[in-house]
């Protein structure tokens, strides 16, 4: 019997699981006939950075599993300085919670981890959603020193989530309004919170971006053999990981549909959360061997 | 009262309308609460080149209007040698049949005509679908002398629609199989057929491609002011009008969602007709001022 439960990242209890090397914090909620969906988070993001408008909509058809990788939030250990290191922790986590197969949604840094995991253990994963991310050897990845990003990151008047409104959304009125609504949704969770990431998380993850970007060998050869149905999503004006990286993913992965949103930046999935959740659900619900949905 | 009718491009009767300068052949079928959808055809295509799997699926929610521009099929006159000339005939046609407002689906050359019309009479059109097309000043547009195209166009063993299977679809088994199914669907119509386009149609339309491609001024400035919700669609391996042109459309039009299909060429909408019709219908059914659907 399939039990459908509801759930929300605003209220889900944070759990802990002891794995091979570390103890990982995670949340698991929702249900339905779909395969569980593992969600892999962006630079410095914790469990509390997942937009309930996205996770809860997807949780109505399948279990949604959010987790903190090593050294992030309430997970123990040190943050690896390579994507491969993060992939290794994520696989440990999946083994520890007994998830032998799942779909995966990787956003930004999380999309790089997703690619790495699918290359390492292809049979474990069915469908991939890669949002605002880049292939290994991609271009212009997370250069926070760029003026359009640095001026917000260095703005002393921006506190907490407010900086995300500036750097995840385009500098237009509709996009900034969507950004305000996004941080209001994040703020709905008020208890059982992760500790925000500090500079040690940021510097290790930034090292991982540099290693991924500067790779002498791109991942294109390897990605050409990844036949998993994939949905590549990006905002057209993404300053953090430009859309050209999604173009390259779509041109390389043999079975990837690409969906690009207008008037949006890195957080396109949060800006157009209704549309994104609808597309993601349609894509995940399909049992075709082909990506188009 | 809204009357919903069914219809098919396999069986719809071809009609003629006398307009300001010429008499145009057209077909009009289907119905529903949606605005009528004007479909603008590709290089050398006639009424008989519209895939019923696409037109008929869309006709279940709105009227679909197909037409032959001047000098094509059974329409009188000479084929213009510019996209602007084709736009002018299309506007004449709409006036003659009394369509004061509609949505538009432009494929390839038809997508250029759609852009031109929307620039000339913005208030007449609501939503645009641009498939396998390019902005004015786009790159590598319809160079049939390229070896991957020329070898099929010059193959004496390919007759009738068979050449379309080769040049509209990718050289993989799934894409070529979809191509065979496409030409089988076209062949279902056996009566009341247009005459196929000859060399005089091809050479005038090719002149229009060259004028569009070599434009000293691109259309980017003008397109930045086009706020119509737009859906840009392309096959990732389009040899006729490369996907980079769709990237540029999505980067320029301020309100465009882009959807790119894997393992497909110029005819991605026919290869993935179920998916395309589903996306197109969802996009056209939306009454949001924003393109995401």
Coordinates of C-alpha atoms in Angstrom, one line a residue:
Chain A
X1 CA 0.0 0.0 0.0
X2 CA 1.3 3.4 -0.9
X3 CA 0.8 6.0 1.9
X4 CA 0.7 9.6 0.7
X5 CA 1.7 12.0 3.4
X6 CA 1.9 15.7 3.3
X7 CA 4.8 17.7 4.6
X8 CA 6.5 21.0 4.5
X9 CA 10.0 22.2 5.0
X10 CA 8.5 24.9 7.3
X11 CA 7.6 22.3 9.8
X12 CA 9.5 19.0 9.1
X13 CA 11.6 17.8 12.1
X14 CA 15.3 17.8 11.5
X15 CA 16.7 14.3 12.0
X16 CA 20.2 12.9 12.4
X17 CA 21.8 9.8 10.9
X18 CA 25.1 8.2 11.8
X19 CA 26.9 7.2 8.7
X20 CA 30.3 5.7 7.9
X21 CA 32.3 8.8 8.8
X22 CA 30.0 11.5 10.0
X23 CA 26.6 12.3 11.4
X24 CA 24.3 14.1 8.9
X25 CA 21.3 16.3 9.6
X26 CA 18.4 15.8 7.2
X27 CA 14.7 16.3 6.7
X28 CA 12.4 13.8 4.9
X29 CA 8.8 14.6 4.3
X30 CA 5.9 14.2 1.8
X31 CA 5.1 11.0 -0.1
X32 CA 3.4 9.5 -3.1
X33 CA 4.1 7.0 -5.8
X34 CA 7.1 8.8 -7.1
X35 CA 10.7 7.9 -6.3
X36 CA 12.2 9.9 -3.4
X37 CA 13.7 13.1 -4.5
X38 CA 17.1 14.0 -3.0
X39 CA 17.7 17.8 -3.0
X40 CA 21.3 19.1 -3.0
X41 CA 21.9 22.6 -1.8
X42 CA 23.7 25.7 -3.0
X43 CA 26.8 27.5 -1.7
X44 CA 26.5 28.0 2.1
X45 CA 22.9 26.9 2.0
X46 CA 21.5 24.8 4.8
X47 CA 18.3 22.9 5.3
X48 CA 16.6 26.2 6.0
X49 CA 17.5 27.6 2.6
X50 CA 15.1 25.3 0.7
X51 CA 12.1 27.3 -0.4
X52 CA 8.9 25.6 0.9
X53 CA 7.0 26.7 -2.2
X54 CA 9.3 24.3 -4.2
X55 CA 9.9 21.5 -1.7
X56 CA 6.3 21.2 -0.5
X57 CA 4.8 21.3 -3.9
X58 CA 7.1 18.4 -5.0
X59 CA 6.5 16.6 -1.7
X60 CA 2.8 16.1 -2.7
X61 CA 3.8 13.3 -5.1
X62 CA 6.9 11.8 -3.6
X63 CA 9.2 11.9 -0.5
X64 CA 11.5 14.9 -0.5
X65 CA 14.8 14.4 1.2
X66 CA 16.9 17.4 2.2
X67 CA 20.3 17.0 3.8
X68 CA 23.3 19.0 5.1
X69 CA 26.6 17.7 3.7
X70 CA 29.6 17.3 6.0
X71 CA 30.5 20.5 8.0
X72 CA 27.2 22.3 7.0
X73 CA 24.4 23.1 9.4
X74 CA 24.2 20.4 12.1
X75 CA 26.2 17.8 10.2
X76 CA 29.6 16.8 11.7
X77 CA 32.9 16.9 9.9
X78 CA 34.8 19.3 7.7
X79 CA 33.5 20.7 4.4
X80 CA 35.4 19.1 1.6
X81 CA 37.3 21.3 -0.8
X82 CA 36.3 19.3 -3.9
X83 CA 33.0 18.4 -5.4
X84 CA 34.1 14.7 -5.4
X85 CA 34.6 14.9 -1.7
X86 CA 31.0 16.2 -1.3
X87 CA 29.7 13.5 -3.6
X88 CA 31.4 10.9 -1.3
X89 CA 29.6 12.3 1.8
X90 CA 26.3 12.3 -0.1
X91 CA 26.6 8.7 -1.1
X92 CA 27.5 7.8 2.5
X93 CA 24.3 9.6 3.6
X94 CA 22.1 7.7 1.1
X95 CA 23.6 4.4 2.3
X96 CA 23.0 5.4 5.9
X97 CA 19.3 6.2 5.4
X98 CA 18.8 3.2 3.2
X99 CA 17.9 5.0 0.0
X100 CA 19.1 2.6 -2.7
X101 CA 17.5 4.5 -5.5
X102 CA 16.2 8.1 -6.0
X103 CA 15.8 11.0 -8.3
X104 CA 18.0 14.0 -7.6
X105 CA 17.5 17.8 -7.8
X106 CA 20.8 19.7 -7.6
X107 CA 20.9 23.4 -7.4
X108 CA 24.1 25.3 -8.1
X109 CA 26.9 23.6 -6.1
X110 CA 24.4 20.8 -5.5
X111 CA 24.1 20.3 -9.3
X112 CA 27.8 19.7 -9.5
X113 CA 27.5 17.1 -6.7
X114 CA 24.6 15.5 -8.5
X115 CA 26.6 15.2 -11.8
X116 CA 29.6 13.7 -9.9
X117 CA 27.3 11.1 -8.1
X118 CA 25.6 10.1 -11.2
X119 CA 29.0 9.5 -12.8
X120 CA 30.2 7.4 -9.8
X121 CA 27.0 5.4 -9.2
X122 CA 24.8 5.6 -12.3
X123 CA 22.5 2.8 -11.4
X124 CA 21.4 4.5 -8.1
X125 CA 19.8 7.5 -9.8
X126 CA 16.9 7.6 -12.2
X127 CA 16.2 11.3 -13.2
X128 CA 18.2 14.4 -12.6
X129 CA 17.2 18.0 -12.3
X130 CA 20.1 20.4 -12.6
X131 CA 19.3 24.0 -11.8
X132 CA 21.8 27.0 -12.1
X133 CA 24.8 24.8 -12.3
X134 CA 27.8 24.0 -14.6
X135 CA 29.7 21.1 -16.0
X136 CA 33.2 20.4 -14.8
X137 CA 35.4 22.9 -16.7
X138 CA 32.5 25.4 -16.9
X139 CA 33.0 29.1 -17.2
X140 CA 32.7 32.1 -14.8
X141 CA 31.5 30.0 -11.9
X142 CA 30.8 31.9 -8.6
X143 CA 33.1 34.8 -8.9
X144 CA 31.8 36.8 -6.0
X145 CA 34.3 39.5 -6.6
X146 CA 32.3 40.6 -9.7
X147 CA 31.0 44.1 -9.0
X148 CA 27.3 43.1 -9.4
X149 CA 27.7 40.5 -6.7
X150 CA 30.4 42.2 -4.5
X151 CA 28.3 45.3 -3.9
X152 CA 25.5 43.3 -2.3
X153 CA 27.8 40.8 -0.4
X154 CA 29.7 43.8 1.1
X155 CA 26.6 45.9 1.9
X156 CA 26.5 46.3 5.7
X157 CA 22.8 47.1 5.6
X158 CA 21.8 43.7 4.3
X159 CA 21.3 41.1 7.0
X160 CA 20.5 37.4 6.9
X161 CA 18.4 36.3 4.0
X162 CA 18.2 39.8 2.6
X163 CA 21.5 39.4 0.6
X164 CA 19.9 36.4 -1.2
X165 CA 17.1 38.7 -2.5
X166 CA 19.8 40.7 -4.2
X167 CA 22.1 38.1 -5.5
X168 CA 19.6 35.3 -6.4
X169 CA 17.2 37.6 -8.3
X170 CA 17.5 40.0 -11.3
X171 CA 17.6 43.8 -10.7
X172 CA 14.1 44.3 -12.0
X173 CA 11.0 45.1 -10.0
X174 CA 9.2 41.8 -10.7
X175 CA 12.3 39.7 -9.9
X176 CA 13.1 41.7 -6.7
X177 CA 9.5 41.4 -5.5
X178 CA 9.7 37.6 -6.1
X179 CA 12.9 37.7 -4.1
X180 CA 11.2 39.4 -1.2
X181 CA 8.5 36.8 -1.2
X182 CA 11.1 34.1 -1.3
X183 CA 12.9 35.3 1.9
X184 CA 9.5 35.7 3.6
X185 CA 8.8 32.1 2.8
X186 CA 12.2 31.0 4.3
X187 CA 11.5 33.1 7.4
X188 CA 8.3 31.1 8.1
X189 CA 10.4 28.4 9.7
X190 CA 11.3 29.7 13.2
X191 CA 12.3 26.7 15.2
X192 CA 14.7 23.8 14.9
X193 CA 16.9 25.9 12.7
X194 CA 20.3 25.1 11.3
X195 CA 23.2 27.4 12.3
X196 CA 24.0 29.6 9.3
X197 CA 27.2 28.8 7.4
X198 CA 30.2 30.8 8.4
X199 CA 33.4 31.7 6.6
X200 CA 35.0 28.3 7.0
X201 CA 32.1 26.7 5.0
X202 CA 32.3 29.4 2.4
X203 CA 36.0 29.1 1.9
X204 CA 36.0 25.3 1.5
X205 CA 33.1 25.4 -0.9
X206 CA 34.7 28.2 -2.9
X207 CA 37.8 26.0 -3.2
X208 CA 35.6 23.3 -4.6
X209 CA 34.1 25.7 -7.2
X210 CA 37.7 26.7 -8.2
X211 CA 38.8 23.1 -8.5
X212 CA 35.6 22.3 -10.6
X213 CA 36.0 25.4 -12.9
X214 CA 39.8 25.1 -13.5
X215 CA 39.7 21.4 -14.2
X216 CA 42.2 20.7 -17.0
X217 CA 39.8 18.0 -18.2
X218 CA 36.2 19.0 -18.6
X219 CA 33.6 16.5 -17.9
X220 CA 32.2 16.6 -21.4
X221 CA 33.5 13.2 -22.4
X222 CA 32.0 11.6 -19.3
X223 CA 28.7 13.5 -19.6
X224 CA 28.2 12.3 -23.1
X225 CA 27.7 8.8 -21.7
X226 CA 25.1 9.8 -19.0
X227 CA 21.8 8.7 -20.4
X228 CA 19.7 9.6 -17.4
X229 CA 16.7 11.8 -18.4
X230 CA 17.8 15.2 -17.2
X231 CA 16.0 18.6 -16.9
X232 CA 18.4 21.5 -17.1
X233 CA 17.0 24.8 -15.7
X234 CA 18.5 28.3 -15.5
X235 CA 17.6 31.9 -15.2
X236 CA 18.7 33.9 -18.3
X237 CA 20.5 36.6 -16.3
X238 CA 22.3 34.4 -13.8
X239 CA 25.4 36.4 -12.5
X240 CA 26.6 33.6 -10.2
X241 CA 26.7 30.7 -12.7
X242 CA 25.9 32.1 -16.2
X243 CA 23.4 30.4 -18.4
X244 CA 26.1 29.5 -20.9
X245 CA 27.0 26.7 -18.5
X246 CA 23.4 25.3 -18.9
X247 CA 23.8 25.6 -22.6
X248 CA 26.9 23.4 -22.4
X249 CA 25.1 20.9 -20.2
X250 CA 22.2 20.6 -22.7
X251 CA 24.6 20.3 -25.6
X252 CA 26.6 17.6 -23.9
X253 CA 24.2 15.4 -22.0
X254 CA 22.5 13.3 -24.6
X255 CA 19.1 13.1 -22.9
X256 CA 18.5 16.6 -21.4
X257 CA 15.7 19.0 -21.9
X258 CA 16.6 22.6 -21.1
X259 CA 14.2 25.1 -19.6
X260 CA 15.3 28.7 -19.3
X261 CA 13.4 31.4 -17.4
X262 CA 13.3 35.1 -18.4
X263 CA 14.0 38.1 -16.1
X264 CA 15.6 36.0 -13.5
X265 CA 19.0 35.1 -11.9
X266 CA 20.4 32.3 -10.0
X267 CA 17.2 31.7 -8.0
X268 CA 14.9 31.1 -11.0
X269 CA 13.4 28.1 -9.4
X270 CA 12.3 30.2 -6.4
X271 CA 11.2 33.2 -8.5
X272 CA 8.9 31.0 -10.7
X273 CA 8.2 28.4 -8.1
X274 CA 4.7 27.5 -9.4
X275 CA 6.0 27.0 -12.9
X276 CA 9.2 25.2 -11.8
X277 CA 7.3 22.8 -9.5
X278 CA 4.8 22.0 -12.2
X279 CA 7.6 21.3 -14.7
X280 CA 9.7 19.4 -12.2
X281 CA 6.7 17.3 -11.2
X282 CA 5.7 16.5 -14.8
X283 CA 9.3 15.6 -15.5
X284 CA 9.7 13.4 -12.4
X285 CA 6.3 11.7 -13.0
X286 CA 7.3 10.6 -16.5
X287 CA 8.5 7.0 -16.7
X288 CA 9.7 7.4 -20.3
X289 CA 13.4 6.6 -21.1
X290 CA 13.5 10.0 -22.8
X291 CA 13.7 13.4 -21.0
X292 CA 11.0 15.3 -22.9
X293 CA 7.9 15.5 -20.8
Chain B
X1 CA -21.8 30.5 -26.6
X2 CA -18.5 29.0 -27.3
X3 CA -18.6 26.2 -29.8
X4 CA -15.8 23.6 -29.6
X5 CA -15.2 21.8 -32.9
X6 CA -12.6 19.2 -33.7
X7 CA -10.5 19.3 -36.8
X8 CA -7.5 17.9 -38.4
X9 CA -5.0 19.1 -41.0
X10 CA -5.4 15.7 -42.6
X11 CA -9.0 16.4 -43.5
X12 CA -9.6 20.2 -43.3
X13 CA -10.9 21.7 -46.6
X14 CA -8.5 24.3 -48.2
X15 CA -10.2 27.7 -48.5
X16 CA -9.4 30.8 -50.5
X17 CA -9.7 34.4 -49.5
X18 CA -9.3 37.4 -51.7
X19 CA -7.3 40.1 -49.9
X20 CA -5.9 43.5 -50.8
X21 CA -3.3 42.3 -53.3
X22 CA -3.6 38.5 -53.6
X23 CA -5.8 35.5 -53.0
X24 CA -4.5 33.3 -50.2
X25 CA -5.1 29.6 -49.6
X26 CA -5.7 28.6 -46.0
X27 CA -7.2 26.0 -43.6
X28 CA -9.0 26.8 -40.4
X29 CA -10.1 24.1 -38.0
X30 CA -10.7 23.2 -34.4
X31 CA -12.0 25.5 -31.7
X32 CA -12.3 26.3 -28.0
X33 CA -11.9 29.1 -25.6
X34 CA -8.4 29.9 -26.7
X35 CA -7.5 32.7 -29.0
X36 CA -7.0 31.5 -32.6
X37 CA -3.5 30.3 -33.4
X38 CA -1.9 31.4 -36.6
X39 CA 0.8 29.0 -37.8
X40 CA 3.5 30.3 -40.1
X41 CA 5.4 27.8 -42.1
X42 CA 9.1 26.9 -42.8
X43 CA 11.2 27.2 -46.0
X44 CA 9.3 25.8 -49.0
X45 CA 6.6 24.4 -46.7
X46 CA 2.9 24.5 -47.7
X47 CA -0.3 23.7 -45.9
X48 CA 0.5 20.1 -46.3
X49 CA 3.8 20.3 -44.4
X50 CA 2.0 20.9 -41.0
X51 CA 2.2 17.8 -38.9
X52 CA -1.3 16.8 -37.9
X53 CA 0.1 15.5 -34.6
X54 CA 0.9 19.1 -33.7
X55 CA -1.9 21.1 -35.3
X56 CA -4.7 18.7 -34.3
X57 CA -3.6 18.5 -30.7
X58 CA -3.6 22.3 -30.5
X59 CA -6.9 22.5 -32.4
X60 CA -8.7 20.8 -29.5
X61 CA -8.5 24.1 -27.5
X62 CA -8.6 26.8 -30.1
X63 CA -9.0 27.4 -33.8
X64 CA -5.8 26.7 -35.7
X65 CA -5.2 28.8 -38.9
X66 CA -2.7 27.6 -41.5
X67 CA -2.0 29.7 -44.6
X68 CA 0.1 29.8 -47.7
X69 CA 1.9 33.2 -48.1
X70 CA 2.1 34.9 -51.5
X71 CA 3.4 32.6 -54.2
X72 CA 3.3 29.4 -52.1
X73 CA 0.9 26.5 -52.7
X74 CA -2.3 27.8 -54.1
X75 CA -1.8 31.4 -53.1
X76 CA -1.4 33.9 -55.9
X77 CA 1.4 36.4 -56.4
X78 CA 5.2 36.2 -56.1
X79 CA 7.2 35.1 -53.1
X80 CA 8.8 38.2 -51.5
X81 CA 12.5 38.2 -51.1
X82 CA 12.4 39.8 -47.7
X83 CA 10.8 38.7 -44.4
X84 CA 9.2 42.2 -44.2
X85 CA 7.5 41.4 -47.5
X86 CA 6.2 38.1 -46.1
X87 CA 5.0 39.9 -43.0
X88 CA 3.0 42.3 -45.1
X89 CA 1.2 39.5 -46.9
X90 CA 0.4 37.8 -43.7
X91 CA -1.1 40.9 -42.2
X92 CA -3.2 41.3 -45.4
X93 CA -4.4 37.8 -44.9
X94 CA -5.4 38.3 -41.3
X95 CA -7.3 41.5 -42.3
X96 CA -9.0 39.6 -45.1
X97 CA -10.3 36.8 -42.9
X98 CA -11.2 39.2 -40.1
X99 CA -8.8 38.0 -37.5
X100 CA -8.2 41.1 -35.4
X101 CA -6.3 39.3 -32.7
X102 CA -4.5 36.0 -32.4
X103 CA -1.6 34.0 -31.0
X104 CA 1.1 33.0 -33.4
X105 CA 3.3 30.0 -33.9
X106 CA 6.2 30.6 -36.2
X107 CA 8.5 27.8 -37.3
X108 CA 11.9 28.6 -38.9
X109 CA 11.2 31.2 -41.7
X110 CA 7.7 31.5 -40.1
X111 CA 9.3 32.5 -36.8
X112 CA 11.1 35.4 -38.5
X113 CA 7.8 36.5 -40.1
X114 CA 6.2 36.3 -36.6
X115 CA 8.8 38.5 -35.1
X116 CA 8.5 41.1 -37.9
X117 CA 4.7 41.2 -37.6
X118 CA 4.8 41.6 -33.8
X119 CA 7.1 44.5 -34.2
X120 CA 4.9 46.1 -36.8
X121 CA 1.5 45.5 -35.2
X122 CA 2.2 44.6 -31.5
X123 CA -1.4 45.0 -30.3
X124 CA -2.7 42.4 -32.8
X125 CA -0.8 39.5 -31.2
X126 CA -1.0 38.1 -27.7
X127 CA 1.5 35.2 -27.3
X128 CA 4.2 34.0 -29.6
X129 CA 5.8 30.6 -30.0
X130 CA 9.1 30.7 -32.0
X131 CA 10.4 27.3 -33.0
X132 CA 13.8 26.8 -34.7
X133 CA 14.2 30.4 -35.8
X134 CA 16.6 33.3 -35.4
X135 CA 16.6 37.0 -34.7
X136 CA 17.4 39.4 -37.5
X137 CA 21.2 39.4 -37.7
X138 CA 21.3 35.8 -36.4
X139 CA 24.1 33.4 -37.4
X140 CA 24.5 30.4 -39.7
X141 CA 20.9 30.6 -41.0
X142 CA 19.9 28.0 -43.6
X143 CA 23.2 27.4 -45.3
X144 CA 22.1 24.4 -47.4
X145 CA 25.5 24.1 -48.9
X146 CA 26.8 22.7 -45.6
X147 CA 27.9 19.1 -46.2
X148 CA 25.5 17.6 -43.6
X149 CA 22.6 19.2 -45.4
X150 CA 23.9 19.2 -49.0
X151 CA 24.4 15.4 -49.0
X152 CA 20.7 14.8 -48.4
X153 CA 19.4 17.6 -50.6
X154 CA 21.5 16.3 -53.5
X155 CA 20.7 12.6 -52.9
X156 CA 18.8 11.4 -56.0
X157 CA 17.3 8.4 -54.0
X158 CA 15.3 10.7 -51.7
X159 CA 11.9 11.7 -53.0
X160 CA 9.2 13.9 -51.7
X161 CA 9.0 14.1 -47.9
X162 CA 11.9 11.7 -47.5
X163 CA 14.4 14.5 -47.6
X164 CA 12.7 16.1 -44.6
X165 CA 13.3 13.0 -42.5
X166 CA 17.0 13.5 -43.2
X167 CA 17.4 17.3 -42.7
X168 CA 14.8 17.9 -40.0
X169 CA 15.9 15.1 -37.7
X170 CA 19.2 14.2 -36.0
X171 CA 21.3 11.3 -37.4
X172 CA 20.4 9.0 -34.5
X173 CA 18.1 6.0 -34.6
X174 CA 15.4 7.5 -32.3
X175 CA 15.4 10.8 -34.2
X176 CA 15.3 9.1 -37.6
X177 CA 12.5 6.8 -36.5
X178 CA 10.5 9.9 -35.3
X179 CA 11.3 11.4 -38.8
X180 CA 9.8 8.4 -40.5
X181 CA 6.7 8.7 -38.4
X182 CA 6.5 12.4 -39.2
X183 CA 6.5 11.8 -43.0
X184 CA 3.9 9.0 -42.6
X185 CA 1.6 11.5 -40.8
X186 CA 2.1 14.0 -43.6
X187 CA 1.3 11.4 -46.1
X188 CA -2.1 10.7 -44.5
X189 CA -3.5 13.6 -46.4
X190 CA -4.1 12.4 -49.9
X191 CA -6.6 14.9 -51.5
X192 CA -7.0 18.6 -51.9
X193 CA -3.2 19.0 -51.8
X194 CA -1.1 22.0 -52.4
X195 CA 1.4 21.9 -55.2
X196 CA 4.9 21.4 -53.8
X197 CA 7.2 24.4 -53.8
X198 CA 9.5 24.7 -56.8
X199 CA 12.9 26.3 -57.3
X200 CA 11.3 29.8 -57.7
X201 CA 9.8 29.6 -54.2
X202 CA 13.1 28.3 -52.8
X203 CA 15.3 31.0 -54.3
X204 CA 13.1 33.9 -53.2
X205 CA 12.8 32.5 -49.7
X206 CA 16.6 31.9 -49.6
X207 CA 17.1 35.6 -50.6
X208 CA 14.9 36.5 -47.6
X209 CA 17.1 34.4 -45.3
X210 CA 20.2 36.1 -46.6
X211 CA 18.7 39.6 -46.1
X212 CA 17.7 38.6 -42.6
X213 CA 21.0 37.1 -41.7
X214 CA 23.2 39.8 -43.2
X215 CA 21.3 42.7 -41.7
X216 CA 23.8 45.3 -40.7
X217 CA 21.5 46.2 -37.8
X218 CA 20.3 43.3 -35.7
X219 CA 16.8 43.3 -34.3
X220 CA 18.1 43.1 -30.7
X221 CA 17.2 46.7 -29.9
X222 CA 13.7 46.3 -31.2
X223 CA 13.2 42.9 -29.6
X224 CA 14.1 44.2 -26.1
X225 CA 10.9 46.1 -26.2
X226 CA 8.7 43.2 -27.2
X227 CA 6.9 42.3 -24.0
X228 CA 4.7 39.6 -25.5
X229 CA 4.9 36.3 -23.6
X230 CA 7.0 34.1 -25.8
X231 CA 8.0 30.5 -25.9
X232 CA 11.3 29.8 -27.7
X233 CA 11.8 26.2 -28.8
X234 CA 14.7 24.5 -30.5
X235 CA 16.3 21.1 -31.1
X236 CA 19.8 21.1 -29.6
X237 CA 21.4 19.7 -32.8
X238 CA 19.7 21.9 -35.4
X239 CA 21.9 22.1 -38.5
X240 CA 19.6 24.4 -40.4
X241 CA 19.2 27.2 -37.8
X242 CA 21.5 26.5 -34.9
X243 CA 20.3 26.6 -31.4
X244 CA 22.6 29.6 -30.6
X245 CA 20.0 31.7 -32.4
X246 CA 17.4 30.6 -29.9
X247 CA 19.8 31.4 -27.1
X248 CA 20.1 34.9 -28.5
X249 CA 16.3 35.3 -28.7
X250 CA 15.9 34.2 -25.1
X251 CA 18.6 36.5 -24.0
X252 CA 17.0 39.5 -25.9
X253 CA 13.3 39.1 -25.6
X254 CA 12.5 40.2 -22.0
X255 CA 9.6 37.8 -21.5
X256 CA 10.6 34.5 -23.2
X257 CA 10.8 31.0 -21.8
X258 CA 13.2 28.8 -23.7
X259 CA 12.6 25.0 -24.1
X260 CA 15.3 23.0 -25.8
X261 CA 14.9 19.4 -26.8
X262 CA 17.7 16.8 -26.9
X263 CA 18.7 14.5 -29.7
X264 CA 16.8 16.5 -32.3
X265 CA 17.3 18.9 -35.2
X266 CA 15.2 21.5 -36.9
X267 CA 12.0 19.5 -36.6
X268 CA 12.1 19.1 -32.8
X269 CA 8.4 20.1 -32.6
X270 CA 7.5 17.2 -34.8
X271 CA 9.9 14.7 -33.2
X272 CA 8.5 15.4 -29.7
X273 CA 5.0 16.3 -30.9
X274 CA 3.3 15.0 -27.7
X275 CA 5.6 17.0 -25.4
X276 CA 5.6 20.1 -27.7
X277 CA 1.8 20.2 -28.0
X278 CA 1.5 19.8 -24.2
X279 CA 3.9 22.6 -23.6
X280 CA 2.5 24.8 -26.3
X281 CA -1.1 24.3 -25.0
X282 CA -0.1 25.1 -21.4
X283 CA 1.7 28.2 -22.6
X284 CA -1.2 29.4 -24.8
X285 CA -3.8 28.6 -22.2
X286 CA -2.1 30.8 -19.6
X287 CA -3.4 34.3 -19.3
X288 CA -0.6 35.6 -17.2
X289 CA 1.4 38.6 -18.4
X290 CA 4.5 36.5 -17.8
X291 CA 5.7 33.8 -20.1
X292 CA 6.5 31.1 -17.5
X293 CA 3.7 28.5 -17.6

